[in-house]
C-alpha positions as a printed Julia matrix, in Angstrom:
121×3 Matrix{Float64}:
 51.69  101.84  48.74
 49.47  100.16  47.35
 45.37  101.23  47.92
 45.2    97.24  50.01
 47.96   98.27  52.12
 46.99  101.57  52.22
 43.58  100.94  54.28
 45.5    98.11  56.4
 47.94  100.76  57.69
 44.85  103.11  57.8
 43.19  100.73  60.24
 45.99   99.79  62.54
 44.73  104.41  63.72
 44.03  103.25  67.44
 40.05  103.8   67.49
 39.74  102.71  63.8
 36.1   101.18  62.93
 36.28  101.48  59.01
 38.85  103.52  56.36
 37.39  103.82  52.5
 39.57  105.39  49.59
 36.45  107.35  47.5
 36.27  108.87  43.92
 34.0   111.66  45.1
 33.08  112.26  41.13
 31.6   108.74  40.67
 30.73  108.21  44.79
 32.2   104.9   43.94
 34.69  103.13  47.09
 38.07  102.22  45.24
 38.28  100.1   48.59
 37.14   99.81  51.54
 37.99   98.17  55.73
 36.29   97.7   58.43
 32.75   99.23  59.76
 30.13   96.58  61.57
 26.75   96.59  61.89
 26.05  100.27  62.95
 28.56  101.93  59.84
 28.2   100.18  56.47
 30.71  101.81  54.53
 29.16  101.79  51.31
 26.18  104.4   52.59
 29.19  106.67  53.81
 31.2   106.73  51.02
 28.3   108.04  48.84
 27.17  110.07  51.48
 30.76  112.11  52.69
 30.93  112.29  48.53
 28.41  114.96  49.04
 30.32  116.53  51.78
 33.62  116.74  49.77
 31.61  117.93  46.67
 29.65  120.71  48.51
 32.92  122.01  50.14
 34.9   122.01  46.44
 31.33  123.63  45.06
 32.08  126.49  47.59
 36.18  127.11  47.44
 35.11  126.78  43.95
 31.91  129.29  44.11
 33.82  131.86  46.94
 36.97  132.08  44.09
 39.19  130.69  46.9
 42.65  129.38  45.73
 43.5   126.98  48.78
 42.45  123.25  48.56
 40.83  121.57  51.81
 42.97  119.37  54.19
 40.2   117.3   55.5
 36.73  117.52  56.73
 36.36  116.49  60.54
 32.43  115.2   61.32
 32.06  114.59  65.64
 29.77  112.36  66.41
 28.51  111.73  70.19
 30.71  108.33  70.13
 32.23  108.97  66.75
 35.03  110.91  64.63
 34.84  111.26  61.02
 37.39  112.1   59.27
 37.63  112.69  55.07
 40.94  113.34  54.15
 40.82  114.88  49.96
 44.02  113.6   48.39
 46.33  116.44  46.37
 45.05  116.8   42.82
 47.52  114.17  41.5
 45.33  111.28  42.78
 42.44  112.6   40.97
 39.65  112.44  42.85
 39.44  111.07  46.01
 39.67  111.32  49.41
 40.43  109.06  52.41
 36.95  108.29  54.95
 38.08  106.96  58.42
 35.49  106.49  61.41
 37.47  106.92  64.74
 35.98  105.95  67.88
 35.86  108.84  70.16
 36.93  106.78  73.3
 40.32  104.64  71.88
 40.93  107.22  68.56
 43.17  110.21  68.44
 42.5   112.36  66.46
 45.77  114.68  65.72
 46.93  110.83  65.87
 44.29  110.0   62.55
 45.36  113.04  61.13
 48.58  112.91  60.57
 48.23  109.45  59.79
 46.25  109.83  57.04
 48.48  112.55  55.94
 51.29  110.33  56.0
 49.48  107.84  53.82
 48.79  110.29  51.2
 51.91  110.76  51.11
 53.19  107.33  49.98
 49.65  105.73  48.17
 50.15  104.68  44.78
 46.82  105.23  42.83
């Protein structure tokens, strides 16, 4: 599955507000869909890059032989789900913002995992 198709499938998740595929080494978005006046996906992608970098650094500092499956940021009206992709995809992560009233967090996590498994970058 290519990037455009992956982003469209992520946006099909109930409650999806916006999605981006981001390189956390450069902070650049490889693609994004959605967003609105309250969610600038380029700004969110850059900010979440720092979140991923910090967690990767922390795991390294702790000498933990493990990897981050996903990171959840809970806001009053939204969930922000960050899924670092397997190392075979380089330094990429999927970022999905969900409306808390319409979204299903468990389903969103499942869908991002599925998309990761078939994404061809």
